[in-house]
């Protein structure tokens, strides 16, 4: 799903209900070795201002790197970091809320220009796959 914002930008938003408490999901979102299992290799640390790189196999004209900086760490409710790749700057925010059966995870990647259709579709596809890999990591975390 994508949302158009007043700023003329669009966000990709995905939500998942998980049968695990927010603290357990938080651990998979903020532990480097676990992030590697569902997202990408990284040098992440949950410290505001920490700059880190997500790394995967280069494809075509892309070097396989995403430059990031931690913007917010509010355990176990909110994690946000910048996401810069191939000239596109955006922000990824994870929000966790307790539910009767576990946690609701909301992922929003904001800052896409409204005409960046290929990037938006790529983000929707990519985050769907990443979040599909997240739940098994949370289960064993």
Short mmCIF file of N, CA and C in Angstrom, two decimals:
data_model
loop_
_atom_site.label_atom_id
_atom_site.label_comp_id
_atom_site.label_asym_id
_atom_site.label_seq_id
_atom_site.Cartn_x
_atom_site.Cartn_y
_atom_site.Cartn_z
N UNK A 1 0.85 -1.17 0.00
CA UNK A 1 0.00 0.00 0.00
C UNK A 1 0.89 1.23 0.00
N UNK A 2 0.46 2.29 -0.67
CA UNK A 2 1.20 3.55 -0.62
C UNK A 2 0.24 4.68 -0.28
N UNK A 3 0.79 5.69 0.37
CA UNK A 3 0.00 6.85 0.78
C UNK A 3 0.66 8.09 0.22
N UNK A 4 -0.12 9.00 -0.39
CA UNK A 4 0.42 10.26 -0.85
C UNK A 4 0.28 11.28 0.26
N UNK A 5 1.38 11.97 0.55
CA UNK A 5 1.40 12.93 1.65
C UNK A 5 1.26 14.34 1.10
N UNK A 6 0.92 15.29 1.97
CA UNK A 6 0.76 16.69 1.57
C UNK A 6 2.03 17.28 0.98
N UNK A 7 3.18 16.72 1.33
CA UNK A 7 4.46 17.27 0.87
C UNK A 7 4.74 16.92 -0.58
N UNK A 8 3.82 16.19 -1.23
CA UNK A 8 4.06 15.79 -2.61
C UNK A 8 4.89 14.53 -2.70
N UNK A 9 5.08 13.87 -1.57
CA UNK A 9 5.81 12.61 -1.57
C UNK A 9 4.85 11.48 -1.23
N UNK A 10 5.32 10.27 -1.46
CA UNK A 10 4.52 9.08 -1.21
C UNK A 10 5.25 8.17 -0.25
N UNK A 11 4.48 7.45 0.55
CA UNK A 11 5.04 6.45 1.47
C UNK A 11 4.57 5.07 1.08
N UNK A 12 5.42 4.09 1.30
CA UNK A 12 5.04 2.69 1.22
C UNK A 12 4.78 2.24 2.65
N UNK A 13 3.59 1.68 2.91
CA UNK A 13 3.21 1.27 4.25
C UNK A 13 2.76 -0.19 4.22
N UNK A 14 3.34 -0.99 5.10
CA UNK A 14 2.93 -2.38 5.26
C UNK A 14 2.70 -2.63 6.75
N UNK A 15 1.67 -3.41 7.06
CA UNK A 15 1.39 -3.77 8.45
C UNK A 15 1.27 -5.28 8.57
N UNK A 16 1.74 -5.78 9.69
CA UNK A 16 1.65 -7.21 9.98
C UNK A 16 1.29 -7.41 11.43
N UNK A 17 0.39 -8.35 11.69
CA UNK A 17 0.14 -8.79 13.05
C UNK A 17 1.01 -10.01 13.29
N UNK A 18 1.74 -9.99 14.40
CA UNK A 18 2.63 -11.09 14.74
C UNK A 18 2.25 -11.66 16.10
N UNK A 19 2.32 -12.99 16.24
CA UNK A 19 1.93 -13.62 17.50
C UNK A 19 3.06 -13.61 18.53
N UNK A 20 3.76 -12.49 18.62
CA UNK A 20 4.90 -12.36 19.54
C UNK A 20 4.80 -11.01 20.22
N UNK A 21 5.29 -10.90 21.46
CA UNK A 21 5.24 -9.60 22.14
C UNK A 21 6.14 -8.58 21.44
N UNK A 22 5.81 -7.29 21.57
CA UNK A 22 6.60 -6.26 20.91
C UNK A 22 8.10 -6.35 21.22
N UNK A 23 8.47 -6.73 22.46
CA UNK A 23 9.89 -6.80 22.83
C UNK A 23 10.64 -7.82 21.98
N UNK A 24 9.98 -8.91 21.64
CA UNK A 24 10.61 -9.96 20.83
C UNK A 24 10.79 -9.49 19.38
N UNK A 25 9.79 -8.81 18.84
CA UNK A 25 9.90 -8.25 17.49
C UNK A 25 10.98 -7.17 17.48
N UNK A 26 11.00 -6.34 18.52
CA UNK A 26 11.99 -5.27 18.64
C UNK A 26 13.41 -5.84 18.54
N UNK A 27 13.63 -6.95 19.21
CA UNK A 27 14.97 -7.56 19.19
C UNK A 27 15.40 -7.90 17.76
N UNK A 28 14.48 -8.43 16.96
CA UNK A 28 14.80 -8.78 15.57
C UNK A 28 15.00 -7.54 14.70
N UNK A 29 14.40 -6.42 15.09
CA UNK A 29 14.55 -5.17 14.34
C UNK A 29 15.84 -4.43 14.68
N UNK A 30 16.45 -4.75 15.85
CA UNK A 30 17.55 -3.92 16.34
C UNK A 30 18.84 -4.68 16.65
N UNK A 31 18.90 -5.97 16.35
CA UNK A 31 20.10 -6.77 16.60
C UNK A 31 20.74 -7.08 15.24
N UNK A 32 21.96 -6.61 15.05
CA UNK A 32 22.62 -6.72 13.75
C UNK A 32 22.59 -8.10 13.12
N UNK A 33 22.92 -9.14 13.90
CA UNK A 33 22.94 -10.50 13.36
C UNK A 33 21.55 -10.95 12.94
N UNK A 34 20.54 -10.55 13.67
CA UNK A 34 19.16 -10.91 13.31
C UNK A 34 18.69 -10.10 12.10
N UNK A 35 19.06 -8.82 12.02
CA UNK A 35 18.72 -7.99 10.86
C UNK A 35 19.30 -8.63 9.60
N UNK A 36 20.49 -9.16 9.70
CA UNK A 36 21.11 -9.81 8.53
C UNK A 36 20.28 -11.01 8.06
N UNK A 37 19.63 -11.70 9.00
CA UNK A 37 18.84 -12.88 8.64
C UNK A 37 17.56 -12.55 7.88
N UNK A 38 17.00 -11.35 8.08
CA UNK A 38 15.74 -11.04 7.39
C UNK A 38 15.85 -9.86 6.42
N UNK A 39 16.88 -9.02 6.58
CA UNK A 39 16.99 -7.83 5.72
C UNK A 39 18.27 -7.89 4.90
N UNK A 40 19.39 -7.48 5.48
CA UNK A 40 20.67 -7.46 4.76
C UNK A 40 21.82 -7.45 5.77
N UNK A 41 23.01 -7.78 5.27
CA UNK A 41 24.22 -7.62 6.07
C UNK A 41 24.31 -6.15 6.47
N UNK A 42 24.89 -5.88 7.65
CA UNK A 42 24.83 -4.51 8.17
C UNK A 42 25.85 -4.30 9.28
N UNK A 43 26.01 -3.05 9.66
CA UNK A 43 26.78 -2.68 10.84
C UNK A 43 25.91 -1.78 11.73
N UNK A 44 24.65 -2.16 11.85
CA UNK A 44 23.64 -1.41 12.60
C UNK A 44 23.93 -1.43 14.10
N UNK A 45 23.66 -0.32 14.74
CA UNK A 45 23.62 -0.22 16.20
C UNK A 45 22.43 0.68 16.55
N UNK A 46 21.63 0.30 17.55
CA UNK A 46 20.45 1.09 17.88
C UNK A 46 20.79 2.34 18.70
N UNK A 47 21.55 3.24 18.08
CA UNK A 47 21.99 4.47 18.73
C UNK A 47 21.68 5.63 17.78
N UNK A 48 20.90 6.60 18.25
CA UNK A 48 20.56 7.75 17.41
C UNK A 48 21.85 8.42 16.93
N UNK A 49 21.91 8.68 15.63
CA UNK A 49 23.08 9.30 15.02
C UNK A 49 24.05 8.30 14.43
N UNK A 50 23.90 7.02 14.76
CA UNK A 50 24.82 6.00 14.22
C UNK A 50 24.58 5.84 12.72
N UNK A 51 25.66 5.96 11.96
CA UNK A 51 25.60 5.75 10.51
C UNK A 51 25.97 4.30 10.24
N UNK A 52 25.18 3.65 9.37
CA UNK A 52 25.44 2.26 9.06
C UNK A 52 25.12 1.99 7.59
N UNK A 53 25.57 0.84 7.13
CA UNK A 53 25.36 0.46 5.74
C UNK A 53 24.68 -0.90 5.70
N UNK A 54 23.65 -1.00 4.88
CA UNK A 54 23.03 -2.28 4.56
C UNK A 54 23.68 -2.75 3.26
N UNK A 55 24.04 -4.03 3.20
CA UNK A 55 24.78 -4.54 2.04
C UNK A 55 24.15 -5.84 1.53
N UNK A 56 24.06 -5.91 0.21
CA UNK A 56 23.58 -7.13 -0.45
C UNK A 56 24.32 -7.26 -1.78
N UNK A 57 23.98 -8.28 -2.55
CA UNK A 57 24.63 -8.50 -3.84
C UNK A 57 24.35 -7.34 -4.79
N UNK A 58 25.40 -6.78 -5.41
CA UNK A 58 25.16 -5.76 -6.44
C UNK A 58 24.35 -6.34 -7.60
N UNK A 59 23.50 -5.50 -8.17
CA UNK A 59 22.66 -5.93 -9.29
C UNK A 59 22.67 -4.83 -10.35
N UNK A 60 22.95 -5.20 -11.59
CA UNK A 60 22.95 -4.22 -12.67
C UNK A 60 23.86 -3.05 -12.35
N UNK A 61 23.32 -1.84 -12.38
CA UNK A 61 24.11 -0.65 -12.08
C UNK A 61 24.09 -0.25 -10.62
N UNK A 62 23.57 -1.11 -9.75
CA UNK A 62 23.49 -0.80 -8.32
C UNK A 62 24.58 -1.53 -7.57
N UNK A 63 25.27 -0.83 -6.66
CA UNK A 63 26.40 -1.41 -5.92
C UNK A 63 26.00 -2.29 -4.74
N UNK A 64 24.70 -2.41 -4.47
CA UNK A 64 24.24 -3.29 -3.39
C UNK A 64 24.34 -2.67 -2.00
N UNK A 65 24.55 -1.35 -1.93
CA UNK A 65 24.69 -0.70 -0.62
C UNK A 65 23.62 0.36 -0.41
N UNK A 66 23.15 0.41 0.83
CA UNK A 66 22.20 1.44 1.25
C UNK A 66 22.82 2.14 2.45
N UNK A 67 22.99 3.45 2.35
CA UNK A 67 23.57 4.24 3.43
C UNK A 67 22.45 4.73 4.34
N UNK A 68 22.63 4.52 5.64
CA UNK A 68 21.58 4.82 6.59
C UNK A 68 22.13 5.56 7.81
N UNK A 69 21.23 6.23 8.52
CA UNK A 69 21.56 6.84 9.81
C UNK A 69 20.36 6.66 10.74
N UNK A 70 20.62 6.21 11.96
CA UNK A 70 19.55 6.00 12.93
C UNK A 70 19.00 7.37 13.36
N UNK A 71 17.69 7.53 13.23
CA UNK A 71 17.03 8.80 13.55
C UNK A 71 16.27 8.75 14.86
N UNK A 72 15.71 7.58 15.21
CA UNK A 72 14.93 7.44 16.45
C UNK A 72 15.00 6.01 16.95
N UNK A 73 15.18 5.88 18.26
CA UNK A 73 15.16 4.57 18.92
C UNK A 73 14.32 4.74 20.18
N UNK A 74 13.13 4.17 20.17
CA UNK A 74 12.21 4.27 21.30
C UNK A 74 11.72 2.86 21.65
N UNK A 75 12.54 2.08 22.39
CA UNK A 75 12.21 0.68 22.66
C UNK A 75 10.93 0.53 23.48
N UNK A 76 10.13 -0.45 23.22
CA UNK A 76 10.07 -1.30 22.02
C UNK A 76 8.98 -0.82 21.07
N UNK A 77 8.89 0.49 20.85
CA UNK A 77 7.77 1.05 20.09
C UNK A 77 8.11 1.62 18.73
N UNK A 78 9.28 2.25 18.59
CA UNK A 78 9.55 2.97 17.34
C UNK A 78 11.03 2.99 17.02
N UNK A 79 11.34 2.63 15.77
CA UNK A 79 12.70 2.69 15.25
C UNK A 79 12.62 3.37 13.89
N UNK A 80 13.51 4.34 13.66
CA UNK A 80 13.49 5.05 12.40
C UNK A 80 14.92 5.30 11.94
N UNK A 81 15.14 5.13 10.62
CA UNK A 81 16.44 5.46 10.06
C UNK A 81 16.31 5.95 8.63
N UNK A 82 17.29 6.79 8.24
CA UNK A 82 17.32 7.25 6.86
C UNK A 82 17.75 6.10 5.97
N UNK A 83 17.42 6.21 4.69
CA UNK A 83 17.67 5.15 3.71
C UNK A 83 18.06 5.87 2.42
N UNK A 84 19.31 5.79 2.03
CA UNK A 84 19.79 6.49 0.84
C UNK A 84 20.45 5.51 -0.12
N UNK A 85 19.93 5.48 -1.34
CA UNK A 85 20.48 4.58 -2.34
C UNK A 85 20.15 5.10 -3.74
N UNK A 86 21.13 5.08 -4.60
CA UNK A 86 20.96 5.48 -6.00
C UNK A 86 20.30 6.86 -6.13
N UNK A 87 20.70 7.79 -5.28
CA UNK A 87 20.20 9.15 -5.36
C UNK A 87 18.84 9.39 -4.72
N UNK A 88 18.21 8.34 -4.19
CA UNK A 88 16.91 8.50 -3.54
C UNK A 88 17.10 8.52 -2.03
N UNK A 89 16.55 9.56 -1.40
CA UNK A 89 16.60 9.70 0.05
C UNK A 89 15.20 9.41 0.60
N UNK A 90 15.13 8.53 1.58
CA UNK A 90 13.85 8.24 2.22
C UNK A 90 14.09 7.92 3.69
N UNK A 91 13.01 7.66 4.41
CA UNK A 91 13.09 7.32 5.83
C UNK A 91 12.25 6.07 6.07
N UNK A 92 12.84 5.10 6.77
CA UNK A 92 12.14 3.88 7.15
C UNK A 92 11.80 3.98 8.63
N UNK A 93 10.53 3.75 8.96
CA UNK A 93 10.09 3.79 10.35
C UNK A 93 9.30 2.53 10.66
N UNK A 94 9.73 1.86 11.73
CA UNK A 94 9.00 0.70 12.25
C UNK A 94 8.30 1.14 13.52
N UNK A 95 7.01 0.81 13.62
CA UNK A 95 6.24 1.11 14.81
C UNK A 95 5.63 -0.19 15.31
N UNK A 96 5.76 -0.45 16.60
CA UNK A 96 5.20 -1.65 17.21
C UNK A 96 4.14 -1.26 18.24
N UNK A 97 3.02 -1.98 18.21
CA UNK A 97 1.97 -1.76 19.19
C UNK A 97 1.51 -3.12 19.70
N UNK A 98 1.32 -3.25 21.01
CA UNK A 98 0.83 -4.52 21.54
C UNK A 98 -0.59 -4.79 21.07
N UNK A 99 -0.89 -6.07 20.86
CA UNK A 99 -2.25 -6.50 20.54
C UNK A 99 -2.62 -7.60 21.53
N UNK A 100 -3.85 -8.06 21.47
CA UNK A 100 -4.29 -9.13 22.37
C UNK A 100 -3.53 -10.43 22.12
N UNK A 101 -3.01 -10.59 20.90
CA UNK A 101 -2.33 -11.84 20.55
C UNK A 101 -0.84 -11.67 20.27
N UNK A 102 -0.30 -10.47 20.47
CA UNK A 102 1.13 -10.26 20.19
C UNK A 102 1.43 -8.81 19.89
N UNK A 103 1.80 -8.53 18.64
CA UNK A 103 2.18 -7.16 18.26
C UNK A 103 1.75 -6.87 16.83
N UNK A 104 1.41 -5.62 16.60
CA UNK A 104 1.19 -5.14 15.24
C UNK A 104 2.43 -4.35 14.84
N UNK A 105 3.03 -4.76 13.72
CA UNK A 105 4.19 -4.08 13.18
C UNK A 105 3.75 -3.25 11.99
N UNK A 106 4.13 -1.98 12.01
CA UNK A 106 3.87 -1.09 10.88
C UNK A 106 5.21 -0.63 10.35
N UNK A 107 5.44 -0.82 9.06
CA UNK A 107 6.65 -0.36 8.40
C UNK A 107 6.23 0.71 7.40
N UNK A 108 6.88 1.86 7.50
CA UNK A 108 6.62 2.93 6.54
C UNK A 108 7.94 3.41 5.98
N UNK A 109 8.04 3.42 4.66
CA UNK A 109 9.19 4.05 4.01
C UNK A 109 8.65 5.30 3.33
N UNK A 110 9.04 6.45 3.83
CA UNK A 110 8.48 7.72 3.37
C UNK A 110 9.52 8.53 2.58
N UNK A 111 9.00 9.41 1.74
CA UNK A 111 9.87 10.34 1.02
C UNK A 111 10.03 10.05 -0.46
N UNK A 112 9.25 9.13 -1.01
CA UNK A 112 9.33 8.85 -2.45
C UNK A 112 8.65 9.98 -3.22
N UNK A 113 9.31 10.50 -4.26
CA UNK A 113 8.60 11.44 -5.13
C UNK A 113 7.39 10.72 -5.74
N UNK A 114 6.27 11.43 -5.90
CA UNK A 114 5.06 10.78 -6.39
C UNK A 114 5.23 10.17 -7.78
N UNK A 115 6.18 10.66 -8.55
CA UNK A 115 6.38 10.11 -9.90
C UNK A 115 7.44 9.01 -9.94
N UNK A 116 7.93 8.57 -8.78
CA UNK A 116 8.97 7.52 -8.72
C UNK A 116 8.31 6.14 -8.68
N UNK A 117 7.49 5.86 -9.67
CA UNK A 117 6.68 4.65 -9.70
C UNK A 117 7.53 3.39 -9.58
N UNK A 118 8.62 3.33 -10.28
CA UNK A 118 9.47 2.13 -10.24
C UNK A 118 10.05 1.93 -8.84
N UNK A 119 10.50 3.00 -8.21
CA UNK A 119 11.04 2.91 -6.85
C UNK A 119 9.96 2.48 -5.85
N UNK A 120 8.77 3.01 -6.00
CA UNK A 120 7.66 2.68 -5.10
C UNK A 120 7.31 1.20 -5.24
N UNK A 121 7.17 0.74 -6.49
CA UNK A 121 6.86 -0.68 -6.71
C UNK A 121 7.98 -1.56 -6.17
N UNK A 122 9.22 -1.15 -6.39
CA UNK A 122 10.36 -1.92 -5.88
C UNK A 122 10.35 -2.00 -4.36
N UNK A 123 10.02 -0.89 -3.70
CA UNK A 123 9.96 -0.88 -2.24
C UNK A 123 8.83 -1.77 -1.74
N UNK A 124 7.67 -1.71 -2.38
CA UNK A 124 6.55 -2.57 -1.97
C UNK A 124 6.94 -4.04 -2.09
N UNK A 125 7.54 -4.40 -3.20
CA UNK A 125 7.97 -5.77 -3.43
C UNK A 125 9.04 -6.18 -2.41
N UNK A 126 10.06 -5.33 -2.27
CA UNK A 126 11.16 -5.63 -1.36
C UNK A 126 10.72 -5.78 0.08
N UNK A 127 9.95 -4.81 0.58
CA UNK A 127 9.52 -4.87 1.98
C UNK A 127 8.57 -6.02 2.24
N UNK A 128 7.74 -6.38 1.27
CA UNK A 128 6.88 -7.56 1.44
C UNK A 128 7.75 -8.80 1.65
N UNK A 129 8.78 -8.95 0.83
CA UNK A 129 9.69 -10.09 0.98
C UNK A 129 10.46 -10.04 2.30
N UNK A 130 10.96 -8.86 2.66
CA UNK A 130 11.71 -8.73 3.92
C UNK A 130 10.82 -9.09 5.11
N UNK A 131 9.61 -8.58 5.13
CA UNK A 131 8.73 -8.84 6.27
C UNK A 131 8.29 -10.31 6.30
N UNK A 132 8.18 -10.95 5.13
CA UNK A 132 7.90 -12.39 5.11
C UNK A 132 9.03 -13.17 5.78
N UNK A 133 10.27 -12.67 5.65
CA UNK A 133 11.42 -13.34 6.27
C UNK A 133 11.57 -12.97 7.75
N UNK A 134 10.98 -11.86 8.15
CA UNK A 134 11.11 -11.38 9.54
C UNK A 134 10.44 -12.31 10.54
N UNK A 135 9.22 -12.75 10.26
CA UNK A 135 8.48 -13.51 11.28
C UNK A 135 9.21 -14.78 11.72
N UNK A 136 9.80 -15.60 10.81
CA UNK A 136 10.55 -16.76 11.28
C UNK A 136 11.77 -16.38 12.14
N UNK A 137 12.37 -15.22 11.85
CA UNK A 137 13.50 -14.75 12.65
C UNK A 137 13.01 -14.37 14.04
N UNK A 138 11.88 -13.68 14.12
CA UNK A 138 11.30 -13.32 15.42
C UNK A 138 10.96 -14.59 16.21
N UNK A 139 10.45 -15.58 15.55
CA UNK A 139 10.04 -16.82 16.22
C UNK A 139 11.21 -17.48 16.96
N UNK A 140 12.39 -17.38 16.40
CA UNK A 140 13.55 -18.04 17.03
C UNK A 140 14.43 -17.07 17.81
N UNK A 141 14.11 -15.78 17.77
CA UNK A 141 14.96 -14.77 18.44
C UNK A 141 14.84 -14.84 19.95
#
